JSON list of C-alpha atoms in Angstrom, two decimals:
[
{"chain": "A", "resi": 65, "resn": "MET", "atom": "CA", "xyz": [-20.80, -22.90, -16.07]},
{"chain": "A", "resi": 66, "resn": "LEU", "atom": "CA", "xyz": [-21.12, -19.68, -14.02]},
{"chain": "A", "resi": 67, "resn": "ARG", "atom": "CA", "xyz": [-19.68, -21.26, -10.79]},
{"chain": "A", "resi": 68, "resn": "PRO", "atom": "CA", "xyz": [-15.96, -21.07, -12.38]},
{"chain": "A", "resi": 69, "resn": "LEU", "atom": "CA", "xyz": [-16.31, -17.73, -13.63]},
{"chain": "A", "resi": 70, "resn": "VAL", "atom": "CA", "xyz": [-17.36, -16.60, -10.22]},
{"chain": "A", "resi": 71, "resn": "LYS", "atom": "CA", "xyz": [-14.18, -18.41, -8.75]},
{"chain": "A", "resi": 72, "resn": "LEU", "atom": "CA", "xyz": [-11.72, -16.99, -11.31]},
{"chain": "A", "resi": 73, "resn": "THR", "atom": "CA", "xyz": [-13.60, -13.12, -10.61]},
{"chain": "A", "resi": 74, "resn": "LEU", "atom": "CA", "xyz": [-13.09, -13.66, -6.93]},
{"chain": "A", "resi": 75, "resn": "VAL", "atom": "CA", "xyz": [-9.59, -14.93, -7.11]},
{"chain": "A", "resi": 76, "resn": "HIS", "atom": "CA", "xyz": [-8.93, -11.92, -9.30]},
{"chain": "A", "resi": 77, "resn": "LEU", "atom": "CA", "xyz": [-10.34, -9.32, -6.86]},
{"chain": "A", "resi": 78, "resn": "LEU", "atom": "CA", "xyz": [-8.44, -11.00, -4.11]},
{"chain": "A", "resi": 79, "resn": "TRP", "atom": "CA", "xyz": [-5.00, -11.17, -5.74]},
{"chain": "A", "resi": 80, "resn": "ARG", "atom": "CA", "xyz": [-5.59, -7.59, -7.06]},
{"chain": "A", "resi": 81, "resn": "ASN", "atom": "CA", "xyz": [-6.27, -6.00, -3.66]},
{"chain": "A", "resi": 82, "resn": "TYR", "atom": "CA", "xyz": [-4.10, -8.27, -1.44]},
{"chain": "A", "resi": 83, "resn": "LYS", "atom": "CA", "xyz": [-1.12, -9.13, -3.93]},
{"chain": "A", "resi": 84, "resn": "SER", "atom": "CA", "xyz": [1.79, -7.63, -1.98]},
{"chain": "A", "resi": 85, "resn": "ALA", "atom": "CA", "xyz": [0.31, -9.16, 1.47]},
{"chain": "A", "resi": 86, "resn": "ILE", "atom": "CA", "xyz": [0.16, -12.58, 0.00]},
{"chain": "A", "resi": 87, "resn": "LEU", "atom": "CA", "xyz": [3.77, -12.38, -1.55]},
{"chain": "A", "resi": 88, "resn": "THR", "atom": "CA", "xyz": [5.09, -10.85, 1.66]},
{"chain": "A", "resi": 89, "resn": "THR", "atom": "CA", "xyz": [3.40, -13.60, 3.64]},
{"chain": "A", "resi": 90, "resn": "LEU", "atom": "CA", "xyz": [4.27, -16.70, 1.32]},
{"chain": "A", "resi": 91, "resn": "ILE", "atom": "CA", "xyz": [8.03, -15.21, 1.50]},
{"chain": "A", "resi": 92, "resn": "ALA", "atom": "CA", "xyz": [7.70, -15.16, 5.41]},
{"chain": "A", "resi": 93, "resn": "ILE", "atom": "CA", "xyz": [6.54, -18.45, 5.77]},
{"chain": "A", "resi": 94, "resn": "ILE", "atom": "CA", "xyz": [8.99, -19.87, 3.17]},
{"chain": "A", "resi": 95, "resn": "CYS", "atom": "CA", "xyz": [11.99, -18.13, 5.51]},
{"chain": "A", "resi": 96, "resn": "ILE", "atom": "CA", "xyz": [10.57, -19.74, 8.62]},
{"chain": "A", "resi": 97, "resn": "LEU", "atom": "CA", "xyz": [10.42, -22.77, 6.77]},
{"chain": "A", "resi": 98, "resn": "VAL", "atom": "CA", "xyz": [14.36, -22.94, 5.72]},
{"chain": "A", "resi": 99, "resn": "VAL", "atom": "CA", "xyz": [15.42, -21.67, 9.08]},
{"chain": "A", "resi": 100, "resn": "SER", "atom": "CA", "xyz": [13.54, -24.57, 10.79]},
{"chain": "A", "resi": 101, "resn": "PHE", "atom": "CA", "xyz": [15.05, -27.28, 8.24]},
{"chain": "A", "resi": 102, "resn": "VAL", "atom": "CA", "xyz": [18.47, -25.53, 8.71]},
{"chain": "A", "resi": 103, "resn": "HIS", "atom": "CA", "xyz": [18.29, -25.63, 12.14]},
{"chain": "A", "resi": 104, "resn": "ALA", "atom": "CA", "xyz": [17.10, -29.39, 12.20]},
{"chain": "A", "resi": 105, "resn": "ASP", "atom": "CA", "xyz": [20.08, -30.27, 10.18]},
{"chain": "A", "resi": 106, "resn": "TYR", "atom": "CA", "xyz": [22.26, -28.70, 12.49]},
{"chain": "A", "resi": 107, "resn": "VAL", "atom": "CA", "xyz": [20.73, -30.23, 15.59]},
{"chain": "A", "resi": 108, "resn": "ALA", "atom": "CA", "xyz": [21.20, -33.49, 14.01]},
{"chain": "A", "resi": 109, "resn": "TYR", "atom": "CA", "xyz": [24.85, -32.78, 13.01]},
{"chain": "A", "resi": 110, "resn": "ALA", "atom": "CA", "xyz": [25.55, -31.77, 16.27]},
{"chain": "A", "resi": 111, "resn": "LYS", "atom": "CA", "xyz": [24.14, -35.10, 17.96]},
{"chain": "A", "resi": 112, "resn": "ASN", "atom": "CA", "xyz": [26.23, -37.16, 15.69]},
{"chain": "A", "resi": 113, "resn": "LEU", "atom": "CA", "xyz": [29.37, -35.17, 16.65]},
{"chain": "A", "resi": 114, "resn": "SER", "atom": "CA", "xyz": [28.49, -35.19, 20.23]},
{"chain": "A", "resi": 115, "resn": "ASN", "atom": "CA", "xyz": [28.79, -31.41, 20.47]},
{"chain": "A", "resi": 116, "resn": "ASP", "atom": "CA", "xyz": [25.97, -29.99, 22.61]},
{"chain": "A", "resi": 117, "resn": "ASN", "atom": "CA", "xyz": [28.29, -26.69, 23.37]},
{"chain": "A", "resi": 118, "resn": "THR", "atom": "CA", "xyz": [26.75, -24.73, 20.69]},
{"chain": "A", "resi": 119, "resn": "LEU", "atom": "CA", "xyz": [23.51, -26.28, 20.69]},
{"chain": "A", "resi": 120, "resn": "GLY", "atom": "CA", "xyz": [21.89, -23.82, 22.98]},
{"chain": "A", "resi": 121, "resn": "LEU", "atom": "CA", "xyz": [23.36, -20.96, 20.67]},
{"chain": "A", "resi": 122, "resn": "SER", "atom": "CA", "xyz": [21.53, -22.36, 17.68]},
{"chain": "A", "resi": 123, "resn": "PHE", "atom": "CA", "xyz": [18.25, -22.24, 19.60]},
{"chain": "A", "resi": 124, "resn": "ILE", "atom": "CA", "xyz": [18.91, -18.67, 20.36]},
{"chain": "A", "resi": 125, "resn": "ILE", "atom": "CA", "xyz": [20.03, -17.67, 16.41]},
{"chain": "A", "resi": 126, "resn": "LYS", "atom": "CA", "xyz": [17.02, -19.64, 15.41]},
{"chain": "A", "resi": 127, "resn": "TRP", "atom": "CA", "xyz": [14.41, -17.70, 17.46]},
{"chain": "A", "resi": 128, "resn": "LEU", "atom": "CA", "xyz": [16.27, -14.58, 16.60]},
{"chain": "A", "resi": 129, "resn": "CYS", "atom": "CA", "xyz": [15.70, -15.21, 13.12]},
{"chain": "A", "resi": 130, "resn": "TYR", "atom": "CA", "xyz": [11.85, -16.03, 13.55]},
{"chain": "A", "resi": 131, "resn": "ILE", "atom": "CA", "xyz": [11.66, -12.89, 15.52]},
{"chain": "A", "resi": 132, "resn": "SER", "atom": "CA", "xyz": [13.51, -10.81, 12.73]},
{"chain": "A", "resi": 133, "resn": "ILE", "atom": "CA", "xyz": [11.42, -12.37, 10.08]},
{"chain": "A", "resi": 134, "resn": "SER", "atom": "CA", "xyz": [7.91, -11.72, 11.82]},
{"chain": "A", "resi": 135, "resn": "LEU", "atom": "CA", "xyz": [9.32, -8.23, 12.62]},
{"chain": "A", "resi": 136, "resn": "ILE", "atom": "CA", "xyz": [10.00, -7.48, 9.03]},
{"chain": "A", "resi": 137, "resn": "TRP", "atom": "CA", "xyz": [6.91, -9.23, 7.98]},
{"chain": "A", "resi": 138, "resn": "PHE", "atom": "CA", "xyz": [5.08, -6.79, 9.90]},
{"chain": "A", "resi": 139, "resn": "ILE", "atom": "CA", "xyz": [6.68, -3.71, 8.82]},
{"chain": "A", "resi": 140, "resn": "LEU", "atom": "CA", "xyz": [6.07, -4.86, 5.10]},
{"chain": "A", "resi": 141, "resn": "CYS", "atom": "CA", "xyz": [2.38, -5.55, 5.54]},
{"chain": "A", "resi": 142, "resn": "PHE", "atom": "CA", "xyz": [1.12, -3.09, 7.75]},
{"chain": "A", "resi": 143, "resn": "ARG", "atom": "CA", "xyz": [3.28, 0.10, 7.22]},
{"chain": "A", "resi": 144, "resn": "PRO", "atom": "CA", "xyz": [2.03, 0.99, 3.87]},
{"chain": "A", "resi": 145, "resn": "TYR", "atom": "CA", "xyz": [-1.62, 1.31, 4.82]},
{"chain": "A", "resi": 146, "resn": "LYS", "atom": "CA", "xyz": [-0.72, 3.55, 7.81]},
{"chain": "A", "resi": 147, "resn": "SER", "atom": "CA", "xyz": [1.06, 6.15, 5.73]},
{"chain": "A", "resi": 148, "resn": "GLN", "atom": "CA", "xyz": [-1.72, 6.08, 2.74]},
{"chain": "A", "resi": 149, "resn": "LYS", "atom": "CA", "xyz": [-4.61, 6.92, 5.68]},
{"chain": "A", "resi": 150, "resn": "SER", "atom": "CA", "xyz": [-2.11, 9.85, 6.65]},
{"chain": "A", "resi": 151, "resn": "THR", "atom": "CA", "xyz": [-1.63, 11.39, 3.35]},
{"chain": "A", "resi": 152, "resn": "ASN", "atom": "CA", "xyz": [-5.57, 11.21, 2.72]},
{"chain": "A", "resi": 153, "resn": "THR", "atom": "CA", "xyz": [-6.62, 12.67, 6.04]},
{"chain": "A", "resi": 154, "resn": "SER", "atom": "CA", "xyz": [-4.60, 15.79, 5.61]},
{"chain": "A", "resi": 155, "resn": "LYS", "atom": "CA", "xyz": [-7.18, 18.83, 5.50]},
{"chain": "A", "resi": 156, "resn": "HIS", "atom": "CA", "xyz": [-5.09, 21.77, 4.42]},
{"chain": "A", "resi": 157, "resn": "PRO", "atom": "CA", "xyz": [-3.12, 21.60, 0.95]},
{"chain": "A", "resi": 158, "resn": "PRO", "atom": "CA", "xyz": [0.11, 23.00, 0.98]},
{"chain": "A", "resi": 159, "resn": "ASP", "atom": "CA", "xyz": [0.56, 26.72, 0.21]},
{"chain": "A", "resi": 160, "resn": "ASP", "atom": "CA", "xyz": [2.47, 26.10, -3.35]},
{"chain": "A", "resi": 161, "resn": "SER", "atom": "CA", "xyz": [-0.56, 24.03, -4.52]},
{"chain": "A", "resi": 162, "resn": "VAL", "atom": "CA", "xyz": [-2.61, 26.89, -5.21]},
{"chain": "A", "resi": 163, "resn": "ASP", "atom": "CA", "xyz": [0.19, 28.75, -7.10]},
{"chain": "A", "resi": 164, "resn": "LYS", "atom": "CA", "xyz": [0.65, 25.25, -8.87]},
{"chain": "A", "resi": 165, "resn": "ILE", "atom": "CA", "xyz": [-3.18, 25.13, -9.93]},
{"chain": "A", "resi": 166, "resn": "GLN", "atom": "CA", "xyz": [-3.04, 28.83, -11.27]},
{"chain": "A", "resi": 167, "resn": "THR", "atom": "CA", "xyz": [-0.19, 28.17, -13.39]},
{"chain": "A", "resi": 168, "resn": "ASP", "atom": "CA", "xyz": [-1.20, 24.82, -14.64]},
{"chain": "A", "resi": 169, "resn": "ASP", "atom": "CA", "xyz": [-5.06, 25.39, -15.16]},
{"chain": "A", "resi": 170, "resn": "PRO", "atom": "CA", "xyz": [-5.86, 27.64, -17.86]},
{"chain": "A", "resi": 171, "resn": "PHE", "atom": "CA", "xyz": [-9.27, 28.24, -16.90]},
{"chain": "A", "resi": 172, "resn": "TYR", "atom": "CA", "xyz": [-8.58, 29.17, -13.22]},
{"chain": "A", "resi": 173, "resn": "ALA", "atom": "CA", "xyz": [-9.32, 32.68, -13.63]},
{"chain": "A", "resi": 174, "resn": "ILE", "atom": "CA", "xyz": [-12.78, 32.08, -15.32]},
{"chain": "A", "resi": 175, "resn": "SER", "atom": "CA", "xyz": [-13.62, 29.45, -12.53]},
{"chain": "A", "resi": 176, "resn": "LYS", "atom": "CA", "xyz": [-13.03, 32.06, -9.98]},
{"chain": "A", "resi": 177, "resn": "MET", "atom": "CA", "xyz": [-15.35, 34.74, -11.79]},
{"chain": "A", "resi": 178, "resn": "GLY", "atom": "CA", "xyz": [-18.60, 35.49, -9.91]},
{"chain": "A", "resi": 179, "resn": "LYS", "atom": "CA", "xyz": [-21.15, 34.97, -12.50]},
{"chain": "A", "resi": 180, "resn": "LEU", "atom": "CA", "xyz": [-20.60, 34.11, -16.18]},
{"chain": "A", "resi": 181, "resn": "LYS", "atom": "CA", "xyz": [-22.76, 35.35, -18.89]},
{"chain": "A", "resi": 182, "resn": "SER", "atom": "CA", "xyz": [-24.10, 33.58, -21.86]},
{"chain": "A", "resi": 183, "resn": "ARG", "atom": "CA", "xyz": [-25.02, 34.85, -25.07]},
{"chain": "A", "resi": 184, "resn": "ALA", "atom": "CA", "xyz": [-28.79, 34.92, -23.99]},
{"chain": "A", "resi": 185, "resn": "ASP", "atom": "CA", "xyz": [-28.23, 36.90, -21.18]},
{"chain": "A", "resi": 186, "resn": "ARG", "atom": "CA", "xyz": [-26.30, 39.54, -23.02]},
{"chain": "A", "resi": 187, "resn": "VAL", "atom": "CA", "xyz": [-29.28, 39.75, -25.13]},
{"chain": "A", "resi": 188, "resn": "ILE", "atom": "CA", "xyz": [-31.73, 39.96, -22.42]},
{"chain": "A", "resi": 189, "resn": "GLU", "atom": "CA", "xyz": [-29.56, 42.93, -21.21]},
{"chain": "A", "resi": 190, "resn": "ARG", "atom": "CA", "xyz": [-29.83, 44.74, -24.22]},
{"chain": "A", "resi": 191, "resn": "LYS", "atom": "CA", "xyz": [-33.49, 44.53, -24.55]},
{"chain": "A", "resi": 192, "resn": "LYS", "atom": "CA", "xyz": [-33.80, 45.85, -21.10]},
{"chain": "A", "resi": 193, "resn": "GLU", "atom": "CA", "xyz": [-31.51, 48.82, -21.89]},
{"chain": "A", "resi": 194, "resn": "ASP", "atom": "CA", "xyz": [-33.46, 49.66, -24.89]},
{"chain": "A", "resi": 195, "resn": "ALA", "atom": "CA", "xyz": [-36.79, 49.59, -23.43]}
]
């Protein structure tokens, strides 16, 4: 009873974390299969017509399609991770971010004070002054 729940949880976690990579890979595989089937049909068609003049060109086009599909897959799968790392590793915030914090945060001035005094601190100070 616990095994299906664990499997479902693992599948859900994998899908949530790698959804875009899985979909991109599946689309790339489908595109490669379509190019292969179309090329195989063209080769059979060219053999029936005894037209071997354009057969070499069809292989060049097939491999150019394979290379372009692979490059697009590589860019779509690995490019976003690189840009996320570069945005997270920035050490210095932009200058206008401090102004934005000051205008958006109503408690910004209070948080910059040295030491905040509570009611008990003020009572203790009054007793020290009276004594």
